[in-house]
PDB file of C-alpha atoms in Angstrom:
ATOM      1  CA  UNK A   1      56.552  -2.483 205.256  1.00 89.00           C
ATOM      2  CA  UNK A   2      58.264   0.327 206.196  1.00 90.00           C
ATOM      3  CA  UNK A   3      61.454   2.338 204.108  1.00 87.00           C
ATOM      4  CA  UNK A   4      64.232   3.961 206.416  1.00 88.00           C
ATOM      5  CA  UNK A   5      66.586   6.136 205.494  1.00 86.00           C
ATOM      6  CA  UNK A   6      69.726   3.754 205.842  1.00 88.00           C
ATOM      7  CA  UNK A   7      70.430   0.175 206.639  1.00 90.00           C
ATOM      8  CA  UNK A   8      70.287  -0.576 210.165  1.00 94.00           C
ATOM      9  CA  UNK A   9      72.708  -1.294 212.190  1.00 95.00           C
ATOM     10  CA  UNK A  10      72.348  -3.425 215.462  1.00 96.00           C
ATOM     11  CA  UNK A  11      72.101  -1.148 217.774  1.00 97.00           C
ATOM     12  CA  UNK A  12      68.471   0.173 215.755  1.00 96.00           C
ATOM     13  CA  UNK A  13      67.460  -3.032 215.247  1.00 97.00           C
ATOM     14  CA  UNK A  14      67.730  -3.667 218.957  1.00 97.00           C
ATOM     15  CA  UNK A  15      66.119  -0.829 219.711  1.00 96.00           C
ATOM     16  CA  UNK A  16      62.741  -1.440 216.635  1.00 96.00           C
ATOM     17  CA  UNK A  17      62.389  -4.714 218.594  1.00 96.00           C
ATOM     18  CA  UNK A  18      62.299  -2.904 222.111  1.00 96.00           C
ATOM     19  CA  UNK A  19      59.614  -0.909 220.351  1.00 96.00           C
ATOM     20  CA  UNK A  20      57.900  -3.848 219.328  1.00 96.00           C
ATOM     21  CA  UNK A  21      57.786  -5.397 222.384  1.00 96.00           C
ATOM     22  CA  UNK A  22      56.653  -2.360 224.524  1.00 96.00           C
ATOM     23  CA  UNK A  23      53.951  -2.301 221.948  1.00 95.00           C
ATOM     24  CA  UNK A  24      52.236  -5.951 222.635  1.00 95.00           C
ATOM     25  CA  UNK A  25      52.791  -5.254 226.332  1.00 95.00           C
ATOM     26  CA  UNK A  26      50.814  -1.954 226.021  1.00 96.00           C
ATOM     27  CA  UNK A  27      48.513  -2.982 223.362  1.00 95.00           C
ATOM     28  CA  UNK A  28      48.041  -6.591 222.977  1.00 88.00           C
ATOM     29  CA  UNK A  29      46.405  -6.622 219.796  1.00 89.00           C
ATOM     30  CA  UNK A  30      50.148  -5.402 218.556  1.00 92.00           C
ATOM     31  CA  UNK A  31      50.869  -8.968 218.690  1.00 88.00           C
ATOM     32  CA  UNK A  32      49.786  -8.951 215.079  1.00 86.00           C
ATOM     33  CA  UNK A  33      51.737  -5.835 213.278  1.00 90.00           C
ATOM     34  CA  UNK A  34      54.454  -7.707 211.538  1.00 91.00           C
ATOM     35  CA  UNK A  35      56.792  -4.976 209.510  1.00 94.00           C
ATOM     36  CA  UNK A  36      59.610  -5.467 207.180  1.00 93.00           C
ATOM     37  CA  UNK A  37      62.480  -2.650 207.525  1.00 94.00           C
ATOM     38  CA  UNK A  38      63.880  -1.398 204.136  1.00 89.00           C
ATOM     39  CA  UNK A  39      66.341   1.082 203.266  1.00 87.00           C
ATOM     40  CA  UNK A  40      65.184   3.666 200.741  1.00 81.00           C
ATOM     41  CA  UNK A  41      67.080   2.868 197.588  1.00 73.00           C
ATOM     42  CA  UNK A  42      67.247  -1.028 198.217  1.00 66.00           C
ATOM     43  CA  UNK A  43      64.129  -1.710 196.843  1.00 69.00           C
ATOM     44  CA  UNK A  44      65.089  -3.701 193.890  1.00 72.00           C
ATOM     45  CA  UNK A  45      67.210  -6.278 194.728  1.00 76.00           C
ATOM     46  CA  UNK A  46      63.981  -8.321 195.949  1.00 81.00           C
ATOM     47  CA  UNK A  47      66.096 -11.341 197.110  1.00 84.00           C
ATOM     48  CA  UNK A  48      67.974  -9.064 199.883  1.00 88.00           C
ATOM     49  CA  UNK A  49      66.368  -9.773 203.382  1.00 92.00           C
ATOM     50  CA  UNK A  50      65.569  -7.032 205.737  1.00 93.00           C
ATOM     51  CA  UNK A  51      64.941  -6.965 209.180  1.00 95.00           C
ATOM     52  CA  UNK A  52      61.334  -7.845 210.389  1.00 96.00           C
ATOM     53  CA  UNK A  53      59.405  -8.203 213.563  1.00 95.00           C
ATOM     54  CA  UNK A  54      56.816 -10.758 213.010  1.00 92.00           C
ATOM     55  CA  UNK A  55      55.257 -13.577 215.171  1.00 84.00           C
ATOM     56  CA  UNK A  56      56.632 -11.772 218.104  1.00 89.00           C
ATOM     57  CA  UNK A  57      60.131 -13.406 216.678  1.00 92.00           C
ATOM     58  CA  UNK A  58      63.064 -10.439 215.551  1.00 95.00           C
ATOM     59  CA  UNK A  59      64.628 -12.039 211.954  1.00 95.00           C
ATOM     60  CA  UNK A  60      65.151 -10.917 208.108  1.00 94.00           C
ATOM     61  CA  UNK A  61      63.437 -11.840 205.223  1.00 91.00           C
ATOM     62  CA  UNK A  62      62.945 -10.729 201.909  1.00 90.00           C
ATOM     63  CA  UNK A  63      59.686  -8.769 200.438  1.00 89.00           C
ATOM     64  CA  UNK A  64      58.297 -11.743 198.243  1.00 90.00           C
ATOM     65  CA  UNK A  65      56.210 -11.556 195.507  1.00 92.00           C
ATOM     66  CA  UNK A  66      53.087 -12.212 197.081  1.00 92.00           C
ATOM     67  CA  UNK A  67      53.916  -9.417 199.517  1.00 89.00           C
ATOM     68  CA  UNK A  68      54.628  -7.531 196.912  1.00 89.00           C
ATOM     69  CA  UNK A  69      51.158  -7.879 194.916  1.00 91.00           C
ATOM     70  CA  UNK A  70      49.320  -7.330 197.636  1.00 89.00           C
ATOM     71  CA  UNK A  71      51.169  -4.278 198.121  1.00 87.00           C
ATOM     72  CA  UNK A  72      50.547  -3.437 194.932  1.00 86.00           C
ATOM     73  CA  UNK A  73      46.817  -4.395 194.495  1.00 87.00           C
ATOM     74  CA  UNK A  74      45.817  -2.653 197.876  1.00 82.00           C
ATOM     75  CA  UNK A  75      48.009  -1.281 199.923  1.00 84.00           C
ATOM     76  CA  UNK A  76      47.381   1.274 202.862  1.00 87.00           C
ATOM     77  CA  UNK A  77      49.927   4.218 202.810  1.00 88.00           C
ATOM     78  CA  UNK A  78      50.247   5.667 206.334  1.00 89.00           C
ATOM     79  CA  UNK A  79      52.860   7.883 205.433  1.00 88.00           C
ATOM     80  CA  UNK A  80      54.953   8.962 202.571  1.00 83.00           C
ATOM     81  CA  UNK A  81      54.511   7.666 198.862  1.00 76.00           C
ATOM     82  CA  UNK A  82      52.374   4.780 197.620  1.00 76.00           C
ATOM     83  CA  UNK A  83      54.707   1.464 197.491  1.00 68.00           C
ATOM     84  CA  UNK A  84      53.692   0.921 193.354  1.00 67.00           C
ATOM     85  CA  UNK A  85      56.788   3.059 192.482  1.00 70.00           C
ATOM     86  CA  UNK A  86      59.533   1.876 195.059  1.00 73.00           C
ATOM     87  CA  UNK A  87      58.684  -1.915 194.744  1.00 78.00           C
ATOM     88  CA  UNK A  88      59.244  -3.966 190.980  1.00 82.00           C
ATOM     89  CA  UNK A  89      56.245  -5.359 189.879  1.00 84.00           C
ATOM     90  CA  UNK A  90      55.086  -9.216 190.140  1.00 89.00           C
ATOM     91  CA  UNK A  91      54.235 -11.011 187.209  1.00 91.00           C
ATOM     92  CA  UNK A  92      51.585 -13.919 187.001  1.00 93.00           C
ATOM     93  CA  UNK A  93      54.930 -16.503 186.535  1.00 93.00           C
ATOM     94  CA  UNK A  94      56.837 -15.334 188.801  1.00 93.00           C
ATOM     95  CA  UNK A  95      54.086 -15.397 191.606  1.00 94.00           C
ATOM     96  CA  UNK A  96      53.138 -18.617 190.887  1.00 95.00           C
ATOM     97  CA  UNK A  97      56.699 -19.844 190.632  1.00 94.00           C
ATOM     98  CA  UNK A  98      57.429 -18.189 194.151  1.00 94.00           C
ATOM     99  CA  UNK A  99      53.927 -20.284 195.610  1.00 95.00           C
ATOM    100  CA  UNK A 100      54.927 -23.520 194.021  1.00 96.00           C
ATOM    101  CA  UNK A 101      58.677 -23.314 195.921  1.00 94.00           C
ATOM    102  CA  UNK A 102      57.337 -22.135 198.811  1.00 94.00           C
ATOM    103  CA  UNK A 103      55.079 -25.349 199.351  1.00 96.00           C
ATOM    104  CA  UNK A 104      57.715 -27.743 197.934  1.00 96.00           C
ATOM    105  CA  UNK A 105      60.429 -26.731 200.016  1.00 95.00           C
ATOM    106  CA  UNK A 106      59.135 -25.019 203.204  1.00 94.00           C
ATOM    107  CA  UNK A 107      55.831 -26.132 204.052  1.00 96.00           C
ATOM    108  CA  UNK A 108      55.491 -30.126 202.746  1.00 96.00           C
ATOM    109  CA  UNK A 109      58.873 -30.945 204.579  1.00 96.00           C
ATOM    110  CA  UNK A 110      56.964 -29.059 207.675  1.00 96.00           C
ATOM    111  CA  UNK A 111      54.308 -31.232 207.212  1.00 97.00           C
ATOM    112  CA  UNK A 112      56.241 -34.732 207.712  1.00 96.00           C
ATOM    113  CA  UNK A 113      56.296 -36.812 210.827  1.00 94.00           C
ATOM    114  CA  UNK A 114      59.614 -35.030 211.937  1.00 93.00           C
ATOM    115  CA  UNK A 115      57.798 -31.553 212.610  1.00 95.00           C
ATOM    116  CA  UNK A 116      54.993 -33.482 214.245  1.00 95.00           C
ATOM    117  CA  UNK A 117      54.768 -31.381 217.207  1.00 96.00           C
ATOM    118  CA  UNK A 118      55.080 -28.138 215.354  1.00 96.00           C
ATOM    119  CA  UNK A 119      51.493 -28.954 214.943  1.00 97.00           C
ATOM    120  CA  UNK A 120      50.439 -29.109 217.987  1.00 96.00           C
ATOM    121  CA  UNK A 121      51.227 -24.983 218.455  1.00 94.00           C
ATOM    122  CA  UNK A 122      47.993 -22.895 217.334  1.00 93.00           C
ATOM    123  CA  UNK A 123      50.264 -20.788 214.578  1.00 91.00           C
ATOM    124  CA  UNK A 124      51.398 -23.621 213.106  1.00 95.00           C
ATOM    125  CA  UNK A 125      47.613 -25.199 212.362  1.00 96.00           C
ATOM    126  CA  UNK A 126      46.991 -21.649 211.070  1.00 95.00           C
ATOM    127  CA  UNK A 127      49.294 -20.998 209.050  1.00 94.00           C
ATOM    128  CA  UNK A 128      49.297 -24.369 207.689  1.00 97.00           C
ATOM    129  CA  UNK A 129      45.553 -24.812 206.838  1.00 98.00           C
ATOM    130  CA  UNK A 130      45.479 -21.025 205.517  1.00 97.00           C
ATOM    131  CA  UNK A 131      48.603 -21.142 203.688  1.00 96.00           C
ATOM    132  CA  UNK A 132      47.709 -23.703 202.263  1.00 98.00           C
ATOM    133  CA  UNK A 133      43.916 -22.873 200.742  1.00 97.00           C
ATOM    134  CA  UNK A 134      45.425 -19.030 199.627  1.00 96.00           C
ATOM    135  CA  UNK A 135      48.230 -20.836 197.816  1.00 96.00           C
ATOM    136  CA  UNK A 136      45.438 -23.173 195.975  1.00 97.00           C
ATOM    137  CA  UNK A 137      43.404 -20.396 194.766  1.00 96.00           C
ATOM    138  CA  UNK A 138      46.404 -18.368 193.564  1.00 95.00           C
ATOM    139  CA  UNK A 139      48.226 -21.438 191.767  1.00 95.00           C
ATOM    140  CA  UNK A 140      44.197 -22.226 190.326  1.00 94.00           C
ATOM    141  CA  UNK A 141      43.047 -18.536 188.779  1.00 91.00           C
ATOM    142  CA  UNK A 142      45.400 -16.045 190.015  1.00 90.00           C
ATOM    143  CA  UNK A 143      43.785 -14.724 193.009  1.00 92.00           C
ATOM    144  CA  UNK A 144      45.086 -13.525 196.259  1.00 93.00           C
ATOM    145  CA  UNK A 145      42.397 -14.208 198.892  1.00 93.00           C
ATOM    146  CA  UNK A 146      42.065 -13.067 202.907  1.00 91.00           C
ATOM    147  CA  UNK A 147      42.464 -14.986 205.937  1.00 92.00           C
ATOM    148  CA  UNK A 148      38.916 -14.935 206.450  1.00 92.00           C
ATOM    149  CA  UNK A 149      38.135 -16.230 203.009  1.00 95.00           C
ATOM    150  CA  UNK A 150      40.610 -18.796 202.921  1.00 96.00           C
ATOM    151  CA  UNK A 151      38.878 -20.396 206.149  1.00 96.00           C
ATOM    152  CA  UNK A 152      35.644 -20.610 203.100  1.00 95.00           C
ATOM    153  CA  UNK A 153      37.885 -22.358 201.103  1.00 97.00           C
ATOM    154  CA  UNK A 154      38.908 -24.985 203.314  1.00 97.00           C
ATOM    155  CA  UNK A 155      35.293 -25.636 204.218  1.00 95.00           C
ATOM    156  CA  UNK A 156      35.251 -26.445 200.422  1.00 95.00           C
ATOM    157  CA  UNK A 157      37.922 -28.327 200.457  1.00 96.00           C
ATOM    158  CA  UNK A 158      36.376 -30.940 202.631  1.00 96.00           C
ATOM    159  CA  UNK A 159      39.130 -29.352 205.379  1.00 97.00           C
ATOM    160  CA  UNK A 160      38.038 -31.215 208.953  1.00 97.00           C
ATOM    161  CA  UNK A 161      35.491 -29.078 210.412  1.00 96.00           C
ATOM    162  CA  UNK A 162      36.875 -29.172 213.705  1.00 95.00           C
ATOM    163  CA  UNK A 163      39.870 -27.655 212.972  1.00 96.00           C
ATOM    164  CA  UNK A 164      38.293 -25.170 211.137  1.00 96.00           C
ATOM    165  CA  UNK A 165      36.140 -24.373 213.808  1.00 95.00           C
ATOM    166  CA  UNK A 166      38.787 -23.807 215.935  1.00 94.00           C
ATOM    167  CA  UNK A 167      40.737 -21.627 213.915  1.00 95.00           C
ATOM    168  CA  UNK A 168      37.777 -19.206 213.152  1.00 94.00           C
ATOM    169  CA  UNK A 169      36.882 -19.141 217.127  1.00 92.00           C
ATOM    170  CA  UNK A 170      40.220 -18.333 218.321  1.00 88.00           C
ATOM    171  CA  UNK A 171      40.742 -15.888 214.895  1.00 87.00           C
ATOM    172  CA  UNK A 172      37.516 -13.950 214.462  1.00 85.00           C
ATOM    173  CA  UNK A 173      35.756 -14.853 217.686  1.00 79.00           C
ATOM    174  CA  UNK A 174      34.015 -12.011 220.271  1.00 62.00           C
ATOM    175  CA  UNK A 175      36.744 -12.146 222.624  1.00 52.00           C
ATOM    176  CA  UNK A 176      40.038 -12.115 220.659  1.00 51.00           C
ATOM    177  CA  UNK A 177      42.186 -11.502 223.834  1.00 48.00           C
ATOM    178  CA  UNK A 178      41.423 -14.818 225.254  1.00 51.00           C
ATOM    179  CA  UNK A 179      42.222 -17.793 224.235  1.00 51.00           C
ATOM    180  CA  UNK A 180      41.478 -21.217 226.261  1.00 54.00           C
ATOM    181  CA  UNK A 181      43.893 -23.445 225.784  1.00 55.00           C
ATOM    182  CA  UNK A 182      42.145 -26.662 224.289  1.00 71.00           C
ATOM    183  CA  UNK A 183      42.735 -29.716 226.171  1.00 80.00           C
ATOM    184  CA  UNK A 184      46.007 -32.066 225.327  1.00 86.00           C
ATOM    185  CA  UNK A 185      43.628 -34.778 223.525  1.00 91.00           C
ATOM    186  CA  UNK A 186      42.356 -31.790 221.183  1.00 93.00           C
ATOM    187  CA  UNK A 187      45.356 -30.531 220.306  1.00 94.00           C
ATOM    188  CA  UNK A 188      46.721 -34.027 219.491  1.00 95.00           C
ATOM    189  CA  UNK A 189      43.930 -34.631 217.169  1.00 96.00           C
ATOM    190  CA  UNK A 190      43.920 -30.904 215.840  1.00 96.00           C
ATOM    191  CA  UNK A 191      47.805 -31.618 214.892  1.00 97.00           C
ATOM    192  CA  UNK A 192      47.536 -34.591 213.150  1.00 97.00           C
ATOM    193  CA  UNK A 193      44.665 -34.119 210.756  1.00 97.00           C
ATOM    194  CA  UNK A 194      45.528 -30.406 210.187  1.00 98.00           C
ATOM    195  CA  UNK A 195      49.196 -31.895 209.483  1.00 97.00           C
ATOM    196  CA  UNK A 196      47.944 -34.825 207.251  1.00 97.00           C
ATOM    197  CA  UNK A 197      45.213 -32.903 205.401  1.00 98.00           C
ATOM    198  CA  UNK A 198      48.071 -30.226 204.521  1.00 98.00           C
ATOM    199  CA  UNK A 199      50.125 -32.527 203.468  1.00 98.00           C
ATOM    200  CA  UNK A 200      48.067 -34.301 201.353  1.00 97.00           C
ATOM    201  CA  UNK A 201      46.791 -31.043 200.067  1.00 97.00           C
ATOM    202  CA  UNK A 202      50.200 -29.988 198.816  1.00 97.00           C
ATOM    203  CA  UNK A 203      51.111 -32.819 197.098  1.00 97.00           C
ATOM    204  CA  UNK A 204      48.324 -32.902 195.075  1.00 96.00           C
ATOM    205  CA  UNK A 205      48.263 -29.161 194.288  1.00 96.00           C
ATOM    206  CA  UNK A 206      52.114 -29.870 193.264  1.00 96.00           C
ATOM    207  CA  UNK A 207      51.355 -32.186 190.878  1.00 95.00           C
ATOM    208  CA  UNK A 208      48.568 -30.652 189.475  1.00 92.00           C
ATOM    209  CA  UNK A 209      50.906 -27.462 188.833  1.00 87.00           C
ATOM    210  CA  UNK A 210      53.868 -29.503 188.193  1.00 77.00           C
ATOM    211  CA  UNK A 211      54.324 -28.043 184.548  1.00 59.00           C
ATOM    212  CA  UNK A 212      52.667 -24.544 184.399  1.00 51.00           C
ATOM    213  CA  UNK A 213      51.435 -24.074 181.267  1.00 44.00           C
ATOM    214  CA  UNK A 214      53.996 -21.895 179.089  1.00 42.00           C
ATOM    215  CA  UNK A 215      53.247 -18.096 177.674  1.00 40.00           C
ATOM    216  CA  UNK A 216      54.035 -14.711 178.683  1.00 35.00           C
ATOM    217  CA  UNK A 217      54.862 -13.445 181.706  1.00 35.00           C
ATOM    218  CA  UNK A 218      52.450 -10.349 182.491  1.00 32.00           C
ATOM    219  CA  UNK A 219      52.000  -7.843 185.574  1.00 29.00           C
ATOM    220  CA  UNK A 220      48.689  -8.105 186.733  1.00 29.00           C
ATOM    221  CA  UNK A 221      51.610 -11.907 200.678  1.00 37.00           C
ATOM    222  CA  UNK A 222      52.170 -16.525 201.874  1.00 43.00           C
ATOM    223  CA  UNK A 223      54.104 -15.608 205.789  1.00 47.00           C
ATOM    224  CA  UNK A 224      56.478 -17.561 206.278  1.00 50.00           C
ATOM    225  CA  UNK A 225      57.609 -18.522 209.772  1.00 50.00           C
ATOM    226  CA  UNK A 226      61.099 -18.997 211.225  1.00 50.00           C
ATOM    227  CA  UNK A 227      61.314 -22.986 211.021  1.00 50.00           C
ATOM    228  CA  UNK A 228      63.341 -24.709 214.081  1.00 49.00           C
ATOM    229  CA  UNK A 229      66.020 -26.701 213.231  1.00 43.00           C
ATOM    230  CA  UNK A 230      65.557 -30.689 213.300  1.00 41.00           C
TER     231      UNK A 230
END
């Protein structure tokens, strides 16, 4: 997250993406800083969407509540003033409220037969299968977990071990910079059990969390990606 000193305007955006992109082409590990662009005094309307470069894709989205907790539990200030003051607070409710729509209406309509191929794409299996174990243990005790220990989780889960295999090879692997592509008959059978298990994973967690249990809200990041139309 960065804060600017004014809204953009096109031409800046333009030129933040250029920046981007000269970035991955000179340093291909870039591939993976994703920023949000806010202007300095438009930090609390949290349902306003910003520009953001993420998944090498230029769009605007908003600084959601998981964002902001992780933000707030451990961020890394580079420059300027801690993001605790700028940024309202998250409570419990409101984060698990934010997980809970999230799954319902972005990522189980992703995971029907219509988006099949989606899966077949390496983001979409990992975003999916991580998603999708983070959400769990935040929705269960309140947690925000990594990548890396969401991949754990899974494995718990009784997630297919192939797939997440091949999502810890390609994510954490020696040689991060290359990655084979699998053959057509992997990827076929990567898609449809990540997709399925997902999917059934989802629904249950729904149901289980259907009707949160009521009390007080107290204070104490899920990425979405640009979905193509149908």
């Amino acid at each position: 997250m960065a804060l600017v000193g004014t809204e953009l305007d096109d031409a800046q955006q333009a030129e933040l993406r250029a920046v981007h992109e000269r970035l991955i082409a000179d340093v291909p590990l870039a591939r993976s800083l994703h920023c949000t662009y806010v202007p300095q005094g438009d930090t609390s309307d949290t349902a306003r969407h910003h520009p953001t470069w993420a998944q090498g894709e230029w769009f605007e989205r908003p600084v959601t509540p998981v964002s902001r907790r992780e933000l707030a539990l451990g961020a890394v200030v580079l420059h300027g003033p801690p993001p605790v003051g700028p940024l309202p607070g998250v409570s419990d409710q409101e984060l698990a409220e934010f997980i809970r729509a999230e799954l319902e209406d972005y990522w189980l309509p992703v995971t029907g037969s219509a988006k099949a191929e989606l899966w077949l794409q390496d983001i979409w299996v990992d975003l999916g299968m991580l998603t999708f174990a983070r959400a769990s243990v935040t929705l269960r005790d309140g947690q925000l977990i990594t990548k890396g220990e969401a991949l754990e989780e899974l494995r718990s889960m009784g997630a297919p071990t192939a797939v997440v295999d091949d999502i810890r090879r390609r994510r954490y692997g020696a040689d991060l910079l290359k990655n084979p592509s699998a053959s057509g008959d992997f990827r076929a059978r990567r898609a449809e059990q990540a997709r399925k298990f997902v999917r059934a994973g989802i629904t249950t967690l729904l149901a289980e969390h259907e009707n949160p249990p009521p009390g007080p809200a107290h204070t104490s990041r899920l990425t979405r990606r640009p979905l193509p139309p149908a």
